[in-house]
XYZ file of C-alpha atoms in Angstrom:
162
model
C -1.653 104.486 -116.555
C -0.375 106.895 -114.900
C -1.626 108.272 -111.813
C -2.271 112.163 -111.272
C -1.976 113.754 -108.125
C -4.099 114.847 -106.341
C -6.330 111.780 -105.946
C -9.624 111.166 -106.876
C -11.713 111.535 -103.269
C -15.279 111.096 -103.059
C -15.957 113.254 -99.966
C -13.735 115.421 -98.668
C -13.363 112.799 -95.020
C -12.830 109.743 -97.360
C -9.446 108.560 -98.534
C -8.897 108.196 -102.094
C -8.695 104.180 -102.981
C -6.681 104.842 -105.799
C -3.412 104.031 -103.696
C -4.388 100.671 -102.077
C -5.111 99.692 -105.990
C -1.953 100.927 -106.542
C -0.772 98.809 -103.411
C -2.554 95.749 -105.230
C -0.614 96.126 -108.418
C 2.584 96.372 -106.862
C 4.910 98.584 -104.127
C 6.200 101.506 -106.760
C 4.257 103.030 -109.448
C 5.257 106.357 -111.429
C 2.996 108.930 -111.557
C 2.097 112.959 -112.208
C 2.704 115.482 -109.431
C -0.271 118.066 -109.324
C 2.276 120.170 -112.253
C 2.555 117.889 -114.547
C 6.342 116.082 -113.673
C 6.946 112.750 -113.283
C 7.077 111.280 -109.725
C 6.813 107.959 -107.693
C 4.370 106.858 -105.253
C 5.779 103.735 -102.875
C 2.595 101.784 -101.022
C 4.683 99.084 -99.551
C 5.704 98.914 -96.503
C 9.211 97.195 -96.396
C 9.567 99.628 -99.484
C 8.484 102.624 -98.104
C 10.926 101.435 -94.798
C 13.871 100.927 -97.381
C 13.578 104.444 -98.809
C 13.577 106.537 -95.226
C 16.116 104.698 -94.288
C 18.010 105.502 -97.545
C 21.337 108.205 -96.788
C 21.188 109.022 -100.462
C 17.228 110.071 -100.551
C 16.358 113.577 -98.871
C 14.587 116.181 -99.355
C 16.924 118.501 -101.255
C 18.446 117.326 -104.756
C 22.151 118.157 -106.401
C 19.971 120.242 -109.504
C 17.195 121.309 -107.862
C 15.794 123.143 -110.999
C 15.522 119.409 -112.310
C 14.134 118.054 -109.722
C 10.524 116.998 -109.815
C 7.591 119.316 -108.405
C 4.795 118.592 -106.498
C 3.118 122.127 -106.775
C 3.817 125.611 -108.432
C 4.803 126.742 -104.751
C 8.065 128.967 -105.040
C 8.778 127.848 -101.780
C 7.535 124.438 -101.382
C 6.808 122.900 -104.784
C 10.282 121.298 -105.033
C 13.354 120.262 -103.365
C 13.804 122.100 -99.674
C 17.414 122.388 -98.463
C 20.940 122.639 -99.845
C 22.321 118.956 -101.069
C 25.759 119.360 -100.051
C 24.701 120.418 -96.471
C 21.145 117.967 -96.418
C 22.850 115.072 -93.786
C 24.645 117.760 -90.971
C 21.785 120.182 -91.124
C 19.548 117.652 -90.078
C 21.908 116.350 -87.704
C 23.013 119.836 -86.207
C 18.794 120.490 -85.791
C 17.925 116.539 -84.299
C 20.291 117.309 -82.089
C 19.021 120.940 -80.839
C 15.424 119.715 -80.628
C 15.874 116.140 -79.246
C 16.546 117.065 -75.383
C 13.033 119.084 -76.066
C 10.746 116.628 -76.829
C 12.098 112.847 -74.903
C 9.183 110.636 -74.253
C 8.645 112.060 -70.334
C 8.204 115.418 -71.828
C 5.793 114.427 -74.439
C 3.761 112.827 -72.009
C 3.865 115.478 -69.361
C 2.918 117.718 -72.001
C -0.343 115.836 -73.228
C -2.815 117.274 -70.570
C -1.754 120.925 -72.423
C -2.719 119.297 -75.775
C -5.713 117.423 -74.567
C -6.988 121.264 -73.255
C -6.159 123.284 -76.882
C -7.692 120.234 -78.526
C -11.400 120.780 -76.017
C -11.116 124.264 -76.841
C -11.517 123.741 -80.098
C -14.077 120.389 -80.230
C -15.654 123.518 -77.948
C -15.470 126.564 -80.117
C -16.662 123.678 -83.168
C -20.224 122.973 -81.424
C -21.375 126.574 -80.831
C -20.852 127.040 -84.541
C -24.147 127.786 -86.843
C -23.763 125.240 -90.025
C -21.061 122.534 -90.486
C -17.913 123.268 -89.837
C -14.579 122.595 -91.946
C -13.268 120.138 -89.832
C -9.582 120.810 -91.152
C -9.663 124.435 -91.160
C -11.362 124.789 -87.444
C -8.836 121.553 -86.169
C -6.679 120.094 -87.843
C -4.811 123.268 -89.009
C -5.223 125.370 -85.921
C -4.188 122.554 -83.221
C -0.411 122.011 -84.521
C 0.040 125.376 -84.494
C -1.494 126.126 -81.106
C 0.563 123.255 -79.951
C 3.628 124.452 -82.037
C 3.043 128.209 -80.385
C 3.272 126.507 -76.695
C 6.157 124.440 -76.989
C 7.926 127.959 -78.488
C 6.436 130.842 -75.518
C 5.192 132.164 -78.448
C 2.298 134.701 -76.224
C -1.427 134.412 -77.030
C -1.805 137.910 -78.407
C 0.691 136.977 -81.048
C -0.469 133.260 -82.252
C -2.911 134.326 -84.736
C 0.277 136.556 -86.720
C 2.313 133.453 -85.953
C -0.239 131.012 -87.798
C 0.039 133.503 -90.742
């Protein structure tokens, strides 16, 4: 039987047992994406490391119209970028961003991230009903951090998020 994405969960914060079950049967499995395309899931650590280091793999595809789609989104459902320039684009972006994400700078930024997290948690504590953790913390926190890193003015954050 071919597994179908998304994997069923017993609750919103529960991890699906299917990936672990597949892992016991081997490291590589054929699956179907949300829209029914054939794809592969790799559950073995060593195999994933090999794939991440393999220069033949990336986010682009030489024939985008033939690539598997993960969802119906025109922007994010299929391959991203241009296959012919993907490696050069990655090197260029990495060289531009790397100086701004050194371990020292990230360590110095930690108190600001803690403060942003605390603000969001304080807002959660004052809500009348049990909040959706994803909508109240997991989604806005990375966006707020990116806004601070990019210098997005506070009043523009909602617009930036959308």
